[in-house]
Amino acid sequence: MLQSIGYFMRRVGRNLRQTPVLCSAAIGTVAVALMIIGFFGIVVVNVQQVAQQWSREIQVVAYFDQVPDLGKVQQWRSSLEAMAEIERVEYVSRDEAFKRFKIRLGTDADLLDGVGADFLPASLEIILHDDNQNKGGVEAVVQRLKQIPELDDISYEPEWLERFDAFVGLLKVAGIVFGGFLLFAALFIVSNTIKLTLYARREEIEIMALVGGTPLFIKMPFLIEGALQGILGGLLALCGVWAVFTLVLREGLYGVLMVTGTEGILFLSPMQQWGMALCGLMLGLTGSLLSLRKFVRI
Amino acid sequence: MIQLYNVCMSYQKEATALNEFSLKVPKGDFLYLTGPSGAGKSTLLKLLYGAVKPTRGQVLINGMNITRMRSWRIPMLRRKLGIVFQDFKLISTRTVFENVAFPLEMQGKKRFEISNKVYQALKHVGLQGKLNRFPLQLSGGEQQRAAIARALVIDPLILLADEPTGNLDDDVTCEIMELFKGANARGTTVLLATHNREIIRRYPRRIVSLDKGRLVDDHTP
Ligand SMILES: Nc1ncnc2c1ncn2[C@@H]1O[C@H](COP(=O)(O)OP(=O)(O)O)[C@@H](O)[C@H]1O
Ligand SMILES: [Mg+2]
């Protein structure tokens, strides 16, 4: 077994030396394909991040028509927080609301001189769990709040919510379709490039079969070679994506998405970087597997 | 021991390459397959090394029925055969030594065992001085000797040769024939397809004649 591995590795090394142009072409194809996917991935990651920040602001506010009894407020809070959709309920008293309003006015706060702190209503602010920050979640909460007669007005933004839901859904579908299409195209090109390297060695493959090589034994060096080319292409793509990210993409995304600073623009997570290398490996492996089917027949 | 019973084989529907063909070849036999071009000689050899399957009939090698042999077992069959072609089928990017080492590598033999056997085989065909040359740096006769060394390096039970001297001149043909004779003397069954009457005259052995896929004559002079 060990000695077979040594034998396969020697053959792989020799193949790489014998057809360097074709091998570089295979590596290059994997690299370019994965780089495009990587760019797209970064864009999706960052748009999703921004979308998540927006959705933090999705909350339901319920206003009291009169100052409520604090004991009752405590009861409502605990019964609301028991709902699966709700993460947290905060009580905002009239004083608290006035304080916030003053802060928001900033330098114009002197406009409030002589105004009593009681013109703003007290309210309950309901913050939903991440996975319930959608139309369904909000409506469930609103239904529950309507059962509390002391509440005068319930404020939420159904239209905006609907659009937000649609946008996130579209992003997901586009990601799957576009990513899948790119992977498929990459696989097609890679398998054709590898087919060329096999074509250059068809004489050898034919004779291996004639002198009693088993299909697996014949294929193994080519599979290792494909996997190696794939993982090299994946690493190359990673370097390329990183370079372009630091040079232009970060600034560009910052300009479009308007997050708090360029540090706010994310690169692929370590997990996603591993995924990219693995993707390269799988591309190379399946690419050679697909083209070998045509060449190794006994 | 090779046995063929009522073997039919056709590549396309109409044209039959072999037609109701039966033959017995005892172990250690030396036999010529002869007949005009297109008679079915190559097809018969391909049948024996599992490159094509018969449309009808049975083919047995050493009692093993290869008619319905699963494709994963064909490599095991080929490890008992030596095959020699008219066009040598050497790998041009490999040295003579590496070419002859190929069948042993495919069997996963150890490296030192491979170099030993390859050297012996090349010495046997008189190429021990040229083992680092590439095939295209050799004459036709030397290339065929290298191909024969590759066939014999595994000590095959059966040697199949398809017009092995078709591309060679008379002197070289004699050298090659001596190698086949020697292998046969050491117990290898030899099947040699040729339409060269001259070598049959000089090395008289059992002659099996084919025409249009049928056996028309089988005699030993
Ligand atoms: N690969 C092939 N495809 C179709 N027909 C073939 C093929 N090989 C041989 N034949 C046909 O089969 C018949 C026997 O061919 P072959 O066995 O090569 O004859 P020989 O070796 O005696 O010259 C011929 O009619 C030939 O045209
Ligand atoms: Mg022929």
Coordinates of C-alpha atoms and ligand atoms in Angstrom, one line a residue:
Chain A
M1 CA 0.0 0.0 0.0
L2 CA 2.7 2.5 1.1
Q3 CA 4.8 1.5 -1.8
S4 CA 1.8 2.0 -4.2
I5 CA 1.4 5.6 -2.8
G6 CA 5.1 6.2 -3.5
Y7 CA 4.6 4.9 -7.0
F8 CA 1.6 7.0 -7.6
M9 CA 3.3 10.1 -6.3
R10 CA 6.3 9.5 -8.6
R11 CA 4.0 9.2 -11.6
V12 CA 2.1 12.3 -10.6
G13 CA 5.4 14.2 -10.4
R14 CA 6.4 13.0 -13.8
N15 CA 3.1 13.8 -15.4
L16 CA 3.3 17.3 -14.0
R17 CA 6.8 17.7 -15.4
Q18 CA 5.8 16.3 -18.8
T19 CA 2.8 18.5 -19.5
P20 CA 3.4 21.7 -17.6
V21 CA 1.3 23.9 -19.9
L22 CA -1.8 21.8 -19.7
C23 CA -1.4 21.4 -15.9
S24 CA -1.1 25.1 -15.5
A25 CA -4.2 25.6 -17.7
A26 CA -6.2 23.2 -15.4
I27 CA -5.0 25.0 -12.3
G28 CA -5.7 28.4 -13.9
T29 CA -9.3 27.4 -14.8
V30 CA -10.0 26.3 -11.3
A31 CA -8.5 29.5 -9.9
V32 CA -10.5 31.8 -12.2
A33 CA -13.8 30.0 -11.6
L34 CA -13.3 30.0 -7.9
M35 CA -12.2 33.6 -7.8
I36 CA -15.5 34.7 -9.5
I37 CA -17.4 32.6 -6.9
G38 CA -15.2 34.1 -4.2
F39 CA -16.1 37.7 -5.3
F40 CA -19.7 36.9 -5.4
G41 CA -19.4 35.3 -2.0
I42 CA -17.9 38.4 -0.5
V43 CA -20.6 40.6 -1.9
V44 CA -23.3 38.2 -0.6
V45 CA -21.7 38.0 2.9
N46 CA -21.6 41.8 3.2
V47 CA -25.1 42.4 1.9
Q48 CA -26.3 39.8 4.3
Q49 CA -24.5 41.5 7.1
V50 CA -26.0 44.9 6.3
A51 CA -29.4 43.2 6.0
Q52 CA -29.0 41.8 9.4
Q53 CA -28.2 45.2 10.8
W54 CA -31.4 46.5 9.2
S55 CA -33.4 43.8 10.6
R56 CA -32.2 44.6 14.1
E57 CA -34.4 47.6 13.8
I58 CA -37.4 45.6 13.2
Q59 CA -39.4 45.9 16.3
V60 CA -42.9 46.5 17.4
V61 CA -43.8 49.4 19.7
A62 CA -47.1 49.6 21.6
Y63 CA -48.1 52.9 23.2
F64 CA -50.3 53.2 26.4
D65 CA -53.0 55.8 26.4
Q66 CA -52.5 56.4 30.1
V67 CA -49.6 55.8 32.5
P68 CA -49.9 52.1 33.3
D69 CA -49.7 50.5 36.7
L70 CA -46.1 49.3 37.1
G71 CA -47.1 45.9 38.6
K72 CA -49.3 45.2 35.5
V73 CA -46.4 46.3 33.2
Q74 CA -44.3 43.6 34.9
Q75 CA -47.0 41.0 34.3
W76 CA -47.4 41.9 30.6
R77 CA -43.6 41.8 30.1
S78 CA -43.2 38.3 31.5
S79 CA -46.2 37.0 29.7
L80 CA -45.0 38.5 26.4
E81 CA -41.4 37.3 26.9
A82 CA -42.8 33.8 27.3
M83 CA -43.8 33.9 23.6
A84 CA -41.4 32.0 21.3
E85 CA -41.1 34.9 18.8
I86 CA -40.1 37.5 21.4
E87 CA -36.5 38.0 22.6
R88 CA -37.0 40.9 24.9
V89 CA -39.6 43.4 26.0
E90 CA -38.6 46.9 27.3
Y91 CA -40.8 49.3 29.1
V92 CA -40.2 52.9 28.2
S93 CA -41.7 55.3 30.7
R94 CA -42.8 58.9 29.9
D95 CA -39.6 60.2 31.5
E96 CA -37.4 57.8 29.5
A97 CA -39.2 58.7 26.3
F98 CA -38.7 62.4 27.0
K99 CA -35.0 61.9 27.7
R100 CA -34.5 60.0 24.5
F101 CA -36.3 62.7 22.5
K102 CA -34.1 65.3 24.0
I103 CA -31.0 63.4 23.1
R104 CA -32.2 63.0 19.6
L105 CA -32.9 66.8 19.3
G106 CA -29.2 67.4 20.3
T107 CA -28.4 71.1 20.1
D108 CA -32.0 71.9 19.4
A109 CA -32.9 70.6 22.9
D110 CA -33.6 74.1 24.1
L111 CA -36.8 74.0 22.1
L112 CA -38.2 71.9 24.9
D113 CA -37.7 74.5 27.5
G114 CA -40.8 75.0 29.5
V115 CA -42.5 71.9 28.1
G116 CA -43.5 69.2 30.7
A117 CA -42.0 65.8 30.5
D118 CA -45.4 64.2 30.1
F119 CA -46.5 64.9 26.6
L120 CA -44.9 61.6 25.2
P121 CA -46.8 58.3 25.9
A122 CA -45.2 55.4 27.8
S123 CA -44.6 52.4 25.6
L124 CA -43.5 48.8 25.4
E125 CA -40.7 48.1 22.9
I126 CA -40.8 44.5 21.7
I127 CA -37.6 43.0 20.2
L128 CA -38.1 39.9 18.1
H129 CA -35.8 36.9 17.8
D130 CA -33.5 36.9 14.8
D131 CA -35.4 34.2 13.0
N132 CA -38.8 35.8 13.6
Q133 CA -37.9 39.2 12.2
N134 CA -40.3 38.7 9.3
K135 CA -43.9 39.4 8.5
G136 CA -45.2 36.3 10.1
G137 CA -43.4 36.9 13.4
V138 CA -44.5 40.5 13.6
E139 CA -48.1 39.7 12.9
A140 CA -48.2 37.0 15.6
V141 CA -46.9 39.5 18.2
V142 CA -49.3 42.2 17.0
Q143 CA -52.2 39.8 17.5
R144 CA -51.1 39.1 21.0
L145 CA -50.7 42.8 21.8
K146 CA -54.2 43.6 20.6
Q147 CA -55.5 41.5 23.5
I148 CA -54.2 44.1 26.0
P149 CA -56.9 46.8 26.2
E150 CA -54.7 49.4 27.9
L151 CA -52.6 49.6 24.7
D152 CA -53.8 52.4 22.5
D153 CA -51.7 52.2 19.4
I154 CA -49.5 49.5 18.0
S155 CA -46.8 50.7 15.5
Y156 CA -45.0 48.5 13.0
E157 CA -44.2 48.8 9.3
P158 CA -45.9 46.0 7.4
E159 CA -45.0 47.3 3.9
W160 CA -41.4 47.7 4.6
L161 CA -41.3 44.3 6.2
E162 CA -42.8 42.7 3.1
R163 CA -40.2 44.3 0.9
F164 CA -37.4 43.3 3.2
D165 CA -38.6 39.7 3.3
A166 CA -38.7 39.6 -0.5
F167 CA -35.2 41.1 -0.8
V168 CA -33.6 38.5 1.5
G169 CA -35.4 35.7 -0.3
L170 CA -34.2 37.0 -3.7
L171 CA -30.7 37.3 -2.4
K172 CA -30.8 33.6 -1.3
V173 CA -32.2 32.3 -4.6
A174 CA -29.8 34.4 -6.7
G175 CA -26.9 33.1 -4.6
I176 CA -27.9 29.5 -5.0
V177 CA -28.7 29.8 -8.8
F178 CA -25.7 31.9 -9.7
G179 CA -23.2 30.0 -7.5
G180 CA -24.5 26.6 -8.8
F181 CA -24.3 27.8 -12.4
L182 CA -20.7 29.0 -11.8
L183 CA -19.7 25.7 -10.2
F184 CA -21.2 23.8 -13.0
A185 CA -19.5 25.9 -15.7
A186 CA -16.2 25.5 -13.8
L187 CA -16.6 21.7 -13.6
F188 CA -17.3 21.6 -17.4
I189 CA -14.2 23.6 -18.2
V190 CA -12.0 21.8 -15.7
S191 CA -13.0 18.4 -16.9
N192 CA -12.3 19.4 -20.5
T193 CA -8.9 20.7 -19.6
I194 CA -8.1 17.5 -17.8
K195 CA -9.4 15.6 -20.8
L196 CA -6.7 17.3 -22.8
T197 CA -4.0 16.2 -20.4
L198 CA -5.4 12.6 -20.6
Y199 CA -5.5 12.8 -24.4
A200 CA -1.8 13.7 -24.4
R201 CA -1.2 10.4 -22.5
R202 CA -3.7 8.1 -24.2
E203 CA -0.9 5.9 -25.5
E204 CA 0.3 5.3 -22.0
I205 CA -3.3 4.6 -20.7
E206 CA -4.0 2.1 -23.5
I207 CA -0.8 0.2 -22.7
M208 CA -1.4 0.2 -19.0
A209 CA -4.7 -1.5 -19.6
L210 CA -3.1 -4.0 -22.1
V211 CA -0.4 -5.1 -19.6
G212 CA -2.9 -5.8 -16.9
G213 CA -3.3 -2.6 -14.9
T214 CA -6.6 -2.5 -13.0
P215 CA -8.8 0.6 -13.8
L216 CA -8.3 2.0 -10.3
F217 CA -4.5 1.6 -10.5
I218 CA -4.5 3.3 -13.9
K219 CA -6.8 6.1 -12.7
M220 CA -5.3 6.8 -9.3
P221 CA -2.3 8.9 -10.5
F222 CA -4.7 11.0 -12.6
L223 CA -7.1 11.4 -9.8
I224 CA -4.3 12.5 -7.4
E225 CA -3.1 14.9 -10.1
G226 CA -6.6 16.3 -10.6
A227 CA -7.1 16.8 -6.8
L228 CA -3.7 18.4 -6.5
Q229 CA -4.4 20.8 -9.4
G230 CA -7.8 21.6 -7.9
I231 CA -6.5 22.4 -4.5
L232 CA -3.7 24.5 -6.0
G233 CA -6.2 26.4 -8.0
G234 CA -8.3 26.9 -4.9
L235 CA -5.4 28.3 -3.0
L236 CA -4.4 30.5 -5.9
A237 CA -8.0 31.8 -6.1
L238 CA -8.0 32.6 -2.4
C239 CA -4.8 34.7 -2.8
G240 CA -6.3 36.4 -5.8
V241 CA -9.6 37.2 -4.1
W242 CA -7.6 38.5 -1.1
A243 CA -5.5 40.8 -3.3
V244 CA -8.5 42.2 -5.2
F245 CA -10.4 42.5 -2.0
T246 CA -7.8 44.7 -0.3
L247 CA -7.0 46.7 -3.4
V248 CA -10.5 47.6 -4.7
L249 CA -13.4 45.5 -3.5
R250 CA -13.3 46.7 0.1
E251 CA -13.5 50.4 -0.9
G252 CA -16.2 49.6 -3.5
L253 CA -18.5 47.7 -1.2
Y254 CA -17.9 50.4 1.5
G255 CA -19.1 53.0 -0.9
V256 CA -22.2 51.0 -1.9
L257 CA -23.3 49.6 1.4
M258 CA -22.5 52.6 3.6
V259 CA -21.6 50.7 6.7
T260 CA -19.8 52.2 9.6
G261 CA -16.3 52.0 8.2
T262 CA -14.1 49.9 5.9
E263 CA -13.4 47.6 8.8
G264 CA -17.1 46.8 8.7
I265 CA -16.6 45.1 5.2
L266 CA -16.0 41.5 5.8
F267 CA -13.7 39.1 4.0
L268 CA -14.6 35.4 3.7
S269 CA -14.7 33.7 7.1
P270 CA -12.0 31.0 7.8
M271 CA -14.7 28.4 7.3
Q272 CA -15.5 29.8 3.9
Q273 CA -11.8 30.0 3.0
W274 CA -11.5 26.3 3.8
G275 CA -14.6 25.7 1.8
M276 CA -13.0 27.4 -1.2
A277 CA -9.9 25.2 -1.1
L278 CA -12.1 22.1 -0.6
C279 CA -14.3 23.3 -3.5
G280 CA -11.1 23.4 -5.7
L281 CA -10.2 19.9 -4.6
M282 CA -13.6 18.6 -5.4
L283 CA -13.6 20.3 -8.8
G284 CA -10.3 18.8 -9.7
L285 CA -11.3 15.4 -8.5
T286 CA -14.7 15.2 -10.2
G287 CA -13.2 16.8 -13.3
S288 CA -10.7 14.1 -13.7
L289 CA -13.2 11.4 -12.7
L290 CA -15.6 12.6 -15.4
S291 CA -13.0 12.7 -18.1
L292 CA -11.4 9.4 -17.1
R293 CA -14.6 7.6 -17.7
K294 CA -14.1 8.2 -21.4
F295 CA -10.4 7.2 -21.5
V296 CA -10.1 4.2 -19.2
R297 CA -12.1 1.5 -20.8
I298 CA -11.1 -2.1 -20.9
Chain B
M1 CA -4.8 -24.6 -22.9
I2 CA -7.0 -22.5 -25.1
Q3 CA -10.4 -23.7 -26.3
L4 CA -12.8 -21.9 -28.6
Y5 CA -16.2 -23.4 -29.4
N6 CA -18.4 -22.1 -32.2
V7 CA -17.3 -18.6 -31.7
C8 CA -19.1 -15.8 -33.7
M9 CA -17.9 -12.3 -33.5
S10 CA -19.1 -9.2 -35.4
Y11 CA -18.2 -5.6 -35.0
Q12 CA -21.2 -4.4 -36.9
K13 CA -24.5 -6.2 -37.5
E14 CA -23.9 -7.5 -41.1
A15 CA -20.1 -8.1 -41.2
T16 CA -18.9 -11.1 -39.3
A17 CA -15.2 -11.1 -38.3
L18 CA -15.4 -14.7 -36.9
N19 CA -17.9 -17.3 -38.0
E20 CA -18.6 -20.6 -36.1
F21 CA -14.9 -20.8 -35.2
S22 CA -13.6 -23.6 -33.1
L23 CA -10.0 -24.4 -32.0
K24 CA -8.0 -26.2 -29.4
V25 CA -4.5 -25.1 -28.5
P26 CA -2.7 -27.4 -26.0
K27 CA -0.4 -25.9 -23.4
G28 CA 3.1 -25.3 -24.9
D29 CA 2.0 -25.3 -28.5
F30 CA 3.4 -23.0 -31.1
L31 CA 0.9 -22.1 -33.8
Y32 CA 0.6 -19.7 -36.8
L33 CA -2.6 -17.9 -37.5
T34 CA -2.6 -17.2 -41.2
G35 CA -4.9 -16.0 -44.0
P36 CA -5.6 -13.0 -46.1
S37 CA -6.0 -9.6 -44.7
G38 CA -9.4 -9.2 -43.1
A39 CA -9.7 -13.0 -42.4
G40 CA -10.1 -12.4 -38.6
K41 CA -6.6 -13.1 -37.2
S42 CA -6.4 -9.9 -35.2
T43 CA -10.0 -10.4 -34.0
L44 CA -9.2 -13.8 -32.7
L45 CA -6.2 -12.5 -30.7
K46 CA -8.3 -9.6 -29.3
L47 CA -10.9 -12.1 -28.2
L48 CA -8.2 -14.0 -26.3
Y49 CA -6.9 -10.9 -24.4
G50 CA -10.4 -9.6 -23.7
A51 CA -10.5 -6.6 -25.9
V52 CA -13.6 -7.8 -27.6
K53 CA -16.3 -10.2 -26.5
P54 CA -17.7 -13.0 -28.7
T55 CA -21.3 -12.5 -30.0
R56 CA -21.8 -16.2 -29.7
G57 CA -19.9 -19.3 -28.5
Q58 CA -17.5 -19.9 -25.7
V59 CA -13.8 -19.0 -25.1
L60 CA -11.8 -20.8 -22.4
I61 CA -8.3 -20.1 -21.3
N62 CA -6.8 -22.6 -18.8
G63 CA -10.4 -23.8 -18.1
M64 CA -11.4 -20.2 -17.3
N65 CA -14.4 -19.1 -19.3
I66 CA -13.6 -15.6 -20.4
T67 CA -16.8 -15.2 -22.5
R68 CA -18.8 -13.8 -19.7
M69 CA -15.9 -12.6 -17.6
R70 CA -16.6 -9.4 -15.6
S71 CA -14.5 -6.5 -16.8
W72 CA -12.8 -6.1 -13.5
R73 CA -11.3 -9.5 -13.9
I74 CA -9.8 -8.8 -17.4
P75 CA -6.6 -7.3 -15.9
M76 CA -6.0 -10.5 -14.0
L77 CA -6.3 -12.4 -17.3
R78 CA -3.9 -10.0 -19.1
R79 CA -1.3 -10.5 -16.3
K80 CA -0.9 -14.1 -17.6
L81 CA -0.5 -13.0 -21.2
G82 CA 2.3 -11.4 -23.2
I83 CA 1.1 -9.4 -26.2
V84 CA 3.2 -8.2 -29.1
F85 CA 2.0 -5.9 -31.9
Q86 CA 3.1 -5.0 -35.4
D87 CA 3.5 -1.3 -34.4
F88 CA 5.3 -2.3 -31.1
K89 CA 3.1 0.0 -28.9
L90 CA 6.0 1.3 -26.9
I91 CA 5.5 4.5 -24.9
S92 CA 7.6 7.1 -26.7
T93 CA 8.1 9.3 -23.7
R94 CA 9.5 6.5 -21.6
T95 CA 12.9 4.8 -21.7
V96 CA 13.3 1.2 -22.8
F97 CA 13.8 0.2 -19.2
E98 CA 10.6 2.0 -18.1
N99 CA 8.6 0.5 -20.9
V100 CA 9.7 -3.0 -20.0
A101 CA 9.0 -2.3 -16.3
F102 CA 5.4 -1.3 -17.0
P103 CA 3.7 -4.7 -16.6
L104 CA 5.5 -5.3 -13.3
E105 CA 4.6 -1.8 -12.1
M106 CA 1.0 -2.5 -12.9
Q107 CA 1.1 -5.6 -10.7
G108 CA 2.5 -3.5 -7.9
K109 CA 5.8 -5.4 -7.7
K110 CA 8.6 -4.0 -5.5
R111 CA 11.2 -1.8 -7.1
F112 CA 14.3 -3.9 -6.7
E113 CA 12.4 -6.9 -8.0
I114 CA 11.3 -4.9 -11.0
S115 CA 14.8 -3.7 -11.8
N116 CA 16.2 -7.2 -11.5
K117 CA 13.6 -8.8 -13.8
V118 CA 13.7 -5.9 -16.3
Y119 CA 17.4 -6.2 -16.6
Q120 CA 17.2 -9.9 -17.1
A121 CA 14.5 -9.6 -19.8
L122 CA 16.5 -6.9 -21.6
K123 CA 19.7 -8.9 -21.5
H124 CA 17.7 -11.8 -22.9
V125 CA 16.8 -9.8 -26.0
G126 CA 20.2 -8.2 -26.2
L127 CA 19.3 -4.7 -25.3
Q128 CA 21.0 -4.4 -21.9
G129 CA 23.3 -1.7 -23.4
K130 CA 20.4 0.5 -24.4
L131 CA 18.1 0.6 -21.5
N132 CA 18.2 4.3 -21.1
R133 CA 17.4 5.1 -24.7
F134 CA 14.0 6.2 -25.8
P135 CA 12.1 4.0 -28.3
L136 CA 12.5 6.4 -31.2
Q137 CA 16.3 6.2 -30.7
L138 CA 16.2 2.5 -31.6
S139 CA 15.9 0.7 -34.9
G140 CA 12.7 -1.1 -35.7
G141 CA 14.1 -4.5 -34.8
E142 CA 15.4 -3.2 -31.5
Q143 CA 12.0 -1.6 -30.7
Q144 CA 10.3 -4.9 -31.4
R145 CA 12.9 -6.7 -29.2
A146 CA 12.1 -4.2 -26.4
A147 CA 8.4 -5.0 -26.9
I148 CA 9.1 -8.7 -26.7
A149 CA 11.1 -8.1 -23.5
R150 CA 8.0 -6.3 -22.1
A151 CA 5.8 -9.3 -23.0
L152 CA 8.2 -11.9 -21.6
V153 CA 9.2 -10.0 -18.4
I154 CA 6.1 -11.4 -16.6
D155 CA 6.8 -15.1 -17.7
P156 CA 3.5 -15.3 -19.5
L157 CA 1.6 -18.5 -20.0
I158 CA 0.6 -17.5 -23.5
L159 CA 2.3 -15.1 -25.9
L160 CA 0.0 -13.5 -28.5
A161 CA 1.8 -11.8 -31.4
D162 CA -0.1 -9.9 -34.2
E163 CA 2.1 -9.6 -37.3
P164 CA 5.2 -9.0 -35.1
T165 CA 7.5 -8.9 -38.1
G166 CA 5.3 -7.1 -40.5
N167 CA 7.4 -3.9 -40.3
L168 CA 10.8 -5.6 -40.2
D169 CA 13.3 -6.8 -42.8
D170 CA 14.4 -10.4 -43.2
D171 CA 17.5 -10.6 -40.9
V172 CA 15.6 -8.9 -38.1
T173 CA 12.7 -11.2 -38.6
C174 CA 14.9 -14.2 -37.9
E175 CA 16.2 -12.6 -34.7
I176 CA 12.6 -12.1 -33.5
M177 CA 11.6 -15.6 -34.5
E178 CA 14.5 -17.0 -32.5
L179 CA 13.1 -15.1 -29.4
F180 CA 9.6 -16.6 -29.9
K181 CA 11.1 -20.1 -30.4
G182 CA 13.1 -19.7 -27.2
A183 CA 10.1 -18.6 -25.2
N184 CA 8.1 -21.6 -26.5
A185 CA 11.0 -23.9 -25.6
R186 CA 10.6 -22.6 -22.0
G187 CA 7.0 -23.6 -22.0
T188 CA 5.1 -20.6 -23.2
T189 CA 2.2 -21.2 -25.6
V190 CA 2.7 -19.0 -28.7
L191 CA 0.1 -17.8 -31.1
L192 CA 1.5 -15.8 -34.0
A193 CA -0.6 -14.2 -36.6
T194 CA 1.2 -13.6 -39.9
H195 CA 0.8 -13.8 -43.6
N196 CA 4.5 -14.1 -44.2
R197 CA 4.9 -17.5 -45.9
E198 CA 8.6 -17.2 -45.7
I199 CA 8.8 -17.5 -41.9
I200 CA 6.3 -20.3 -41.9
R201 CA 8.6 -22.2 -44.4
R202 CA 11.7 -21.5 -42.3
Y203 CA 10.1 -22.3 -38.9
P204 CA 7.6 -25.0 -39.7
R205 CA 4.9 -25.3 -36.9
R206 CA 1.2 -25.9 -36.7
I207 CA -0.7 -23.7 -39.1
V208 CA -4.3 -22.6 -38.7
S209 CA -5.7 -20.9 -41.8
L210 CA -8.6 -18.5 -41.7
D211 CA -10.7 -17.0 -44.4
K212 CA -13.6 -14.6 -44.0
G213 CA -13.8 -15.5 -40.3
R214 CA -13.9 -19.3 -40.9
L215 CA -11.3 -21.9 -40.1
V216 CA -10.3 -23.4 -43.5
D217 CA -7.2 -25.4 -42.7
D218 CA -5.4 -26.7 -39.6
H219 CA -2.4 -28.9 -40.1
T220 CA 1.1 -29.5 -38.7
P221 CA 3.8 -30.0 -41.4
Ligands
LIG1 N1 -12.6 -2.1 -35.0 C1 -13.3 -2.6 -36.0 N2 -14.5 -2.2 -36.3 C2 -15.2 -2.7 -37.3 N3 -14.8 -3.7 -38.1 C3 -13.6 -4.2 -37.8 C4 -12.8 -3.7 -36.8 N4 -11.6 -4.4 -36.8 C5 -11.7 -5.4 -37.8 N5 -12.9 -5.2 -38.4 C6 -13.4 -6.1 -39.5 O1 -13.4 -7.4 -39.1 C7 -12.8 -8.3 -40.1 C8 -11.6 -9.0 -39.6 O2 -10.6 -8.1 -39.3 P1 -9.2 -8.5 -38.6 O3 -9.5 -9.5 -37.5 O4 -8.5 -7.3 -38.3 O5 -8.5 -9.3 -39.8 P2 -7.0 -9.7 -40.0 O6 -6.2 -9.4 -38.8 O7 -7.0 -11.1 -40.4 O8 -6.5 -8.9 -41.2 C9 -12.5 -7.4 -41.3 O9 -13.6 -7.5 -42.2 C10 -12.4 -6.0 -40.7 O10 -12.9 -5.1 -41.7
MG2 MG -4.7 -8.0 -38.4

